[in-house]
CSV table of C-alpha atoms in Angstrom, one decimal:
chain,number,residue,atom,x,y,z
W,171,UNK,CA,13.0,130.5,60.9
W,172,UNK,CA,16.5,129.1,60.6
W,173,UNK,CA,17.5,130.8,63.9
W,174,UNK,CA,14.9,129.0,66.0
W,175,UNK,CA,16.5,126.4,68.3
W,176,UNK,CA,15.2,122.9,68.4
W,177,UNK,CA,14.2,123.2,72.0
W,178,UNK,CA,12.0,126.2,71.3
W,179,UNK,CA,10.3,124.4,68.4
W,180,UNK,CA,9.4,121.5,70.7
W,181,UNK,CA,12.4,119.2,69.7
W,182,UNK,CA,15.0,117.5,71.7
W,183,UNK,CA,17.0,120.6,72.4
W,184,UNK,CA,20.1,119.0,70.8
W,185,UNK,CA,22.3,121.1,68.5
W,186,UNK,CA,20.8,120.8,65.0
W,187,UNK,CA,22.8,118.9,62.4
W,188,UNK,CA,22.2,120.0,58.9
W,189,UNK,CA,22.2,117.4,56.3
W,190,UNK,CA,22.8,114.6,58.8
W,191,UNK,CA,21.0,111.4,59.3
W,192,UNK,CA,18.5,111.3,62.2
W,193,UNK,CA,18.8,108.5,64.8
W,194,UNK,CA,16.0,106.7,66.6
W,195,UNK,CA,16.6,108.8,69.7
W,196,UNK,CA,16.1,112.1,67.8
W,197,UNK,CA,12.9,110.8,66.3
W,198,UNK,CA,11.5,109.7,69.6
W,199,UNK,CA,12.4,112.9,71.4
W,200,UNK,CA,10.8,115.3,68.9
W,201,UNK,CA,7.6,116.8,70.3
W,202,UNK,CA,4.4,116.6,68.4
W,203,UNK,CA,3.9,120.4,68.7
W,204,UNK,CA,6.9,121.6,66.8
W,205,UNK,CA,7.1,124.1,64.0
W,206,UNK,CA,7.2,121.5,61.2
W,207,UNK,CA,4.1,119.6,62.4
W,208,UNK,CA,2.3,122.9,63.0
W,209,UNK,CA,2.9,123.9,59.4
W,210,UNK,CA,1.6,120.6,58.2
W,211,UNK,CA,-1.5,121.0,60.4
W,212,UNK,CA,-2.0,124.5,58.9
W,213,UNK,CA,-1.9,123.0,55.4
W,214,UNK,CA,-4.5,120.4,56.3
W,215,UNK,CA,-6.8,123.1,57.7
W,216,UNK,CA,-6.3,125.2,54.6
W,217,UNK,CA,-7.8,122.5,52.4
W,218,UNK,CA,-11.5,123.0,53.4
W,219,UNK,CA,-10.9,126.7,53.7
W,220,UNK,CA,-9.6,126.8,50.1
W,221,UNK,CA,-12.6,124.8,48.8
W,222,UNK,CA,-15.1,127.1,50.6
W,223,UNK,CA,-13.4,130.3,49.2
W,224,UNK,CA,-13.2,128.8,45.7
W,225,UNK,CA,-16.9,127.9,45.6
W,226,UNK,CA,-18.2,131.0,47.4
W,227,UNK,CA,-20.7,133.1,45.4
W,228,UNK,CA,-21.1,130.4,42.7
W,229,UNK,CA,-17.4,129.7,42.2
W,230,UNK,CA,-16.9,132.3,39.5
W,231,UNK,CA,-16.3,135.5,41.5
W,232,UNK,CA,-12.9,136.9,40.7
W,233,UNK,CA,-12.4,138.3,44.2
W,234,UNK,CA,-13.2,135.2,46.1
W,235,UNK,CA,-11.1,133.1,43.7
W,236,UNK,CA,-8.2,135.4,44.5
W,237,UNK,CA,-8.7,134.7,48.1
W,238,UNK,CA,-8.8,131.0,47.3
W,239,UNK,CA,-5.6,131.4,45.3
W,240,UNK,CA,-4.0,133.0,48.4
W,241,UNK,CA,-4.9,130.0,50.6
W,242,UNK,CA,-3.6,127.6,47.9
W,243,UNK,CA,-0.4,129.5,47.7
W,244,UNK,CA,0.2,129.5,51.4
W,245,UNK,CA,-0.5,125.8,51.5
W,246,UNK,CA,2.1,125.1,48.8
W,247,UNK,CA,4.7,127.4,50.5
W,248,UNK,CA,4.3,125.5,53.8
W,249,UNK,CA,4.9,122.3,51.8
W,250,UNK,CA,8.4,123.7,50.9
W,251,UNK,CA,9.4,124.4,54.5
W,252,UNK,CA,7.9,121.8,56.9
W,253,UNK,CA,9.9,118.9,55.6
W,254,UNK,CA,13.1,120.9,55.5
W,255,UNK,CA,12.6,122.2,59.1
W,256,UNK,CA,11.9,118.7,60.3
W,257,UNK,CA,15.1,117.3,58.9
W,258,UNK,CA,17.3,120.2,59.8
W,259,UNK,CA,16.2,120.6,63.4
W,260,UNK,CA,15.6,117.0,64.3
W,261,UNK,CA,11.8,117.4,64.4
W,262,UNK,CA,10.8,114.2,62.6
W,263,UNK,CA,7.8,112.5,64.2
W,264,UNK,CA,5.5,109.6,63.3
W,265,UNK,CA,2.7,112.1,62.9
W,266,UNK,CA,4.7,114.2,60.5
W,267,UNK,CA,5.7,111.2,58.4
W,268,UNK,CA,2.1,110.3,57.9
W,269,UNK,CA,0.4,113.7,57.8
W,270,UNK,CA,2.8,115.5,55.5
W,271,UNK,CA,2.2,113.4,52.4
W,272,UNK,CA,-1.5,113.3,53.2
W,273,UNK,CA,-1.6,117.1,53.3
W,274,UNK,CA,0.3,117.3,50.0
W,275,UNK,CA,-2.1,115.1,48.2
W,276,UNK,CA,-5.2,116.7,49.9
W,277,UNK,CA,-4.5,120.3,48.8
W,278,UNK,CA,-3.6,119.3,45.2
W,279,UNK,CA,-6.4,116.8,44.9
W,280,UNK,CA,-8.9,119.4,46.3
W,281,UNK,CA,-7.8,122.0,43.8
W,282,UNK,CA,-7.9,119.7,40.8
W,283,UNK,CA,-11.3,118.1,41.6
W,284,UNK,CA,-12.8,121.5,42.4
W,285,UNK,CA,-11.6,123.1,39.2
W,286,UNK,CA,-13.0,120.1,37.2
W,287,UNK,CA,-16.4,120.4,39.0
W,288,UNK,CA,-16.5,124.1,38.0
W,289,UNK,CA,-15.7,123.1,34.4
W,290,UNK,CA,-12.4,125.0,34.3
W,291,UNK,CA,-10.2,121.9,34.1
W,292,UNK,CA,-10.8,118.8,32.0
W,293,UNK,CA,-11.6,115.7,34.0
W,294,UNK,CA,-9.0,113.6,32.2
W,295,UNK,CA,-6.2,115.8,33.5
W,296,UNK,CA,-7.5,115.4,37.0
W,297,UNK,CA,-7.8,111.7,36.6
W,298,UNK,CA,-4.3,111.3,35.2
W,299,UNK,CA,-2.7,113.3,38.0
W,300,UNK,CA,-4.7,111.7,40.8
W,301,UNK,CA,-4.2,108.2,39.4
W,302,UNK,CA,-0.5,108.7,39.3
W,303,UNK,CA,-0.2,110.1,42.8
W,304,UNK,CA,-2.3,107.2,44.2
W,305,UNK,CA,-0.5,104.6,42.3
W,306,UNK,CA,3.0,105.8,43.4
W,307,UNK,CA,1.8,105.9,47.0
W,308,UNK,CA,0.6,102.3,46.8
W,309,UNK,CA,3.8,101.3,45.0
W,310,UNK,CA,6.0,102.8,47.8
W,311,UNK,CA,4.2,100.6,50.3
W,312,UNK,CA,4.8,97.6,48.0
W,313,UNK,CA,8.6,98.1,48.0
W,314,UNK,CA,9.0,99.6,51.5
W,315,UNK,CA,10.2,96.3,52.9
W,316,UNK,CA,13.0,96.1,50.4
W,317,UNK,CA,14.0,99.7,49.9
W,318,UNK,CA,12.9,103.3,50.0
W,319,UNK,CA,12.5,105.2,46.7
W,320,UNK,CA,14.1,108.6,47.1
W,321,UNK,CA,12.4,111.7,45.8
W,322,UNK,CA,14.0,112.6,42.5
W,323,UNK,CA,14.7,116.0,40.9
W,324,UNK,CA,12.0,115.2,38.3
W,325,UNK,CA,9.5,114.6,41.0
W,326,UNK,CA,10.2,118.0,42.6
W,327,UNK,CA,9.9,119.7,39.2
W,328,UNK,CA,6.6,117.8,38.8
W,329,UNK,CA,5.3,119.2,42.1
W,330,UNK,CA,6.3,122.7,41.2
W,331,UNK,CA,4.7,122.5,37.8
W,332,UNK,CA,1.5,121.1,39.2
W,333,UNK,CA,1.3,123.8,41.9
W,334,UNK,CA,2.0,126.6,39.4
W,335,UNK,CA,-0.5,125.4,36.8
W,336,UNK,CA,-3.3,124.7,39.4
W,337,UNK,CA,-2.7,128.1,41.0
W,338,UNK,CA,-3.1,129.8,37.6
W,339,UNK,CA,-6.3,127.9,37.0
W,340,UNK,CA,-7.7,129.0,40.3
W,341,UNK,CA,-7.3,132.7,39.2
W,342,UNK,CA,-9.6,134.1,36.7
W,343,UNK,CA,-7.3,134.6,33.7
W,344,UNK,CA,-8.1,135.6,30.1
W,345,UNK,CA,-6.2,136.1,26.9
W,346,UNK,CA,-2.5,135.1,26.7
W,347,UNK,CA,-2.4,134.2,30.4
W,348,UNK,CA,-5.2,131.7,29.9
W,349,UNK,CA,-3.2,130.1,27.0
W,350,UNK,CA,-0.1,130.1,29.2
W,351,UNK,CA,-1.8,128.3,32.0
W,352,UNK,CA,-3.0,125.6,29.6
W,353,UNK,CA,0.5,124.9,28.4
W,354,UNK,CA,1.8,125.0,31.9
W,355,UNK,CA,-0.7,122.3,32.9
W,356,UNK,CA,0.4,120.2,29.9
W,357,UNK,CA,3.9,120.4,31.1
W,358,UNK,CA,2.7,119.3,34.5
W,359,UNK,CA,0.8,116.3,33.0
W,360,UNK,CA,3.9,115.2,31.0
W,361,UNK,CA,6.2,115.4,34.1
W,362,UNK,CA,3.5,113.6,36.1
W,363,UNK,CA,3.5,110.7,33.6
W,364,UNK,CA,7.2,110.6,33.0
W,365,UNK,CA,8.2,110.7,36.6
W,366,UNK,CA,5.6,108.1,37.5
W,367,UNK,CA,7.0,105.7,35.0
W,368,UNK,CA,10.5,106.3,36.3
W,369,UNK,CA,9.3,105.6,39.9
W,370,UNK,CA,7.8,102.3,38.7
W,371,UNK,CA,11.1,101.4,37.0
W,372,UNK,CA,13.1,102.2,40.2
W,373,UNK,CA,10.7,100.2,42.3
W,374,UNK,CA,11.0,97.1,40.1
W,375,UNK,CA,14.8,97.3,40.0
W,376,UNK,CA,15.1,97.9,43.8
W,377,UNK,CA,12.8,95.0,44.6
W,378,UNK,CA,14.7,92.6,42.3
W,379,UNK,CA,18.0,93.6,43.8
W,380,UNK,CA,16.7,93.2,47.3
W,381,UNK,CA,15.3,89.8,46.5
W,382,UNK,CA,18.5,88.7,44.8
W,383,UNK,CA,20.5,89.9,47.9
W,384,UNK,CA,18.2,88.0,50.2
W,385,UNK,CA,18.6,84.8,48.2
W,386,UNK,CA,22.4,85.1,48.1
W,387,UNK,CA,22.5,85.7,51.9
W,388,UNK,CA,20.4,82.5,52.4
W,389,UNK,CA,22.6,80.6,50.1
W,390,UNK,CA,25.8,81.7,51.9
W,391,UNK,CA,24.3,80.8,55.3
W,392,UNK,CA,23.3,77.3,54.1
W,393,UNK,CA,26.8,76.8,52.6
W,394,UNK,CA,28.4,77.8,55.9
W,395,UNK,CA,26.2,75.4,57.9
W,396,UNK,CA,27.0,72.6,55.5
W,397,UNK,CA,30.7,73.2,55.8
W,398,UNK,CA,30.5,73.3,59.5
W,399,UNK,CA,28.5,70.0,59.6
W,400,UNK,CA,31.0,68.2,57.4
W,401,UNK,CA,34.2,69.5,59.0
W,402,UNK,CA,36.7,67.0,60.7
W,403,UNK,CA,36.2,68.6,64.1
W,404,UNK,CA,32.4,68.2,64.1
W,405,UNK,CA,30.9,65.5,66.3
W,406,UNK,CA,32.5,63.3,68.9
W,407,UNK,CA,35.9,61.9,67.7
W,408,UNK,CA,37.1,58.3,68.4
W,409,UNK,CA,38.4,58.4,71.9
W,410,UNK,CA,40.7,55.4,71.2
W,411,UNK,CA,42.5,57.2,68.5
W,412,UNK,CA,43.4,60.0,70.9
W,413,UNK,CA,44.0,57.8,73.9
W,414,UNK,CA,46.3,55.4,71.9
W,415,UNK,CA,49.6,57.3,72.4
W,416,UNK,CA,48.7,58.0,76.0
W,417,UNK,CA,48.1,54.3,76.7
W,418,UNK,CA,51.6,53.4,75.6
W,419,UNK,CA,53.4,56.0,77.6
W,420,UNK,CA,55.5,55.0,80.5
W,421,UNK,CA,53.6,54.7,83.8
W,422,UNK,CA,50.3,54.6,82.1
W,423,UNK,CA,47.7,52.3,83.6
W,424,UNK,CA,44.0,51.5,83.1
W,425,UNK,CA,43.1,54.4,85.2
W,426,UNK,CA,45.4,56.7,83.4
W,427,UNK,CA,44.1,55.6,80.0
W,428,UNK,CA,40.6,56.3,81.1
W,429,UNK,CA,41.6,59.9,81.8
W,430,UNK,CA,43.0,60.5,78.3
W,431,UNK,CA,42.1,63.6,76.3
W,432,UNK,CA,38.7,63.5,74.6
W,433,UNK,CA,37.6,65.9,71.9
W,434,UNK,CA,34.4,67.7,72.6
W,435,UNK,CA,31.7,68.2,69.9
W,436,UNK,CA,32.3,71.3,67.9
W,437,UNK,CA,35.7,72.0,69.3
W,438,UNK,CA,39.3,70.8,69.6
W,439,UNK,CA,40.3,71.7,73.1
W,440,UNK,CA,41.2,68.5,75.1
W,441,UNK,CA,40.0,67.9,78.6
W,442,UNK,CA,43.1,67.7,80.7
W,443,UNK,CA,43.6,64.3,82.4
W,444,UNK,CA,44.2,65.7,85.8
W,445,UNK,CA,42.6,62.8,87.8
W,446,UNK,CA,44.2,60.1,85.7
W,447,UNK,CA,47.7,61.5,85.9
W,448,UNK,CA,47.5,62.0,89.7
W,449,UNK,CA,46.3,58.3,90.2
W,450,UNK,CA,49.1,57.0,88.1
W,451,UNK,CA,51.7,59.0,90.1
W,452,UNK,CA,50.3,57.7,93.4
W,453,UNK,CA,50.6,54.1,92.0
W,454,UNK,CA,54.4,54.5,91.2
W,455,UNK,CA,55.1,55.9,94.6
């Protein structure tokens, strides 16, 4: 898929820039019907299909559960590619930014809840994972005005562990493989809790730093305004103090004194006494 140009995928047609930041123009030009969004839509459509395959024939048929595992595997694989393609080929859209995380949570939530309904997975595991995912999503909205929490390496490992463990539970496994999938799920639960706590720590730190920066900026602005208000050049200066030397100059008259330089509020540029000087010269002649 790396050889597909952006124009063919419904993007802006511009040369793709790998690893670069996307501008507003690139986001606005990307078409809704591009390869990244199509993969996201496929993953959303696979959610009800996966559930139907898993519960077919009572939910314990090894053949149908293998089909369900195939649908789950395809959904997890598309999750690896759609975000990368969107960033690499300037295919980021508002739909993709909303639908992609929804599709991620939907396929994993459907697998965990379905396995718990069938009695294959304890409900406490499903509750811990879903509570963490929902809590982190709400927390991102809580700090989105201040900062964006980037995806960490631990979060990616958590997603990989969850997908692997859930996929093993979808299959009908016995013996050592059944024991292995249990421990894999325990690893996923530990990573889920640890990364969730780390995200909370990052959110609190980022919010505090942002609020401190905002308060500092307001303080600097207020200080600058106070300094400007108390500066010697602010306001209207005493015209007599400026006009004094001009009044004593040779050839100066009442008309000439009235045309002396006057400081303007907020500045130091004098108004040239053009009219007064000309009247004084005419009087001498």
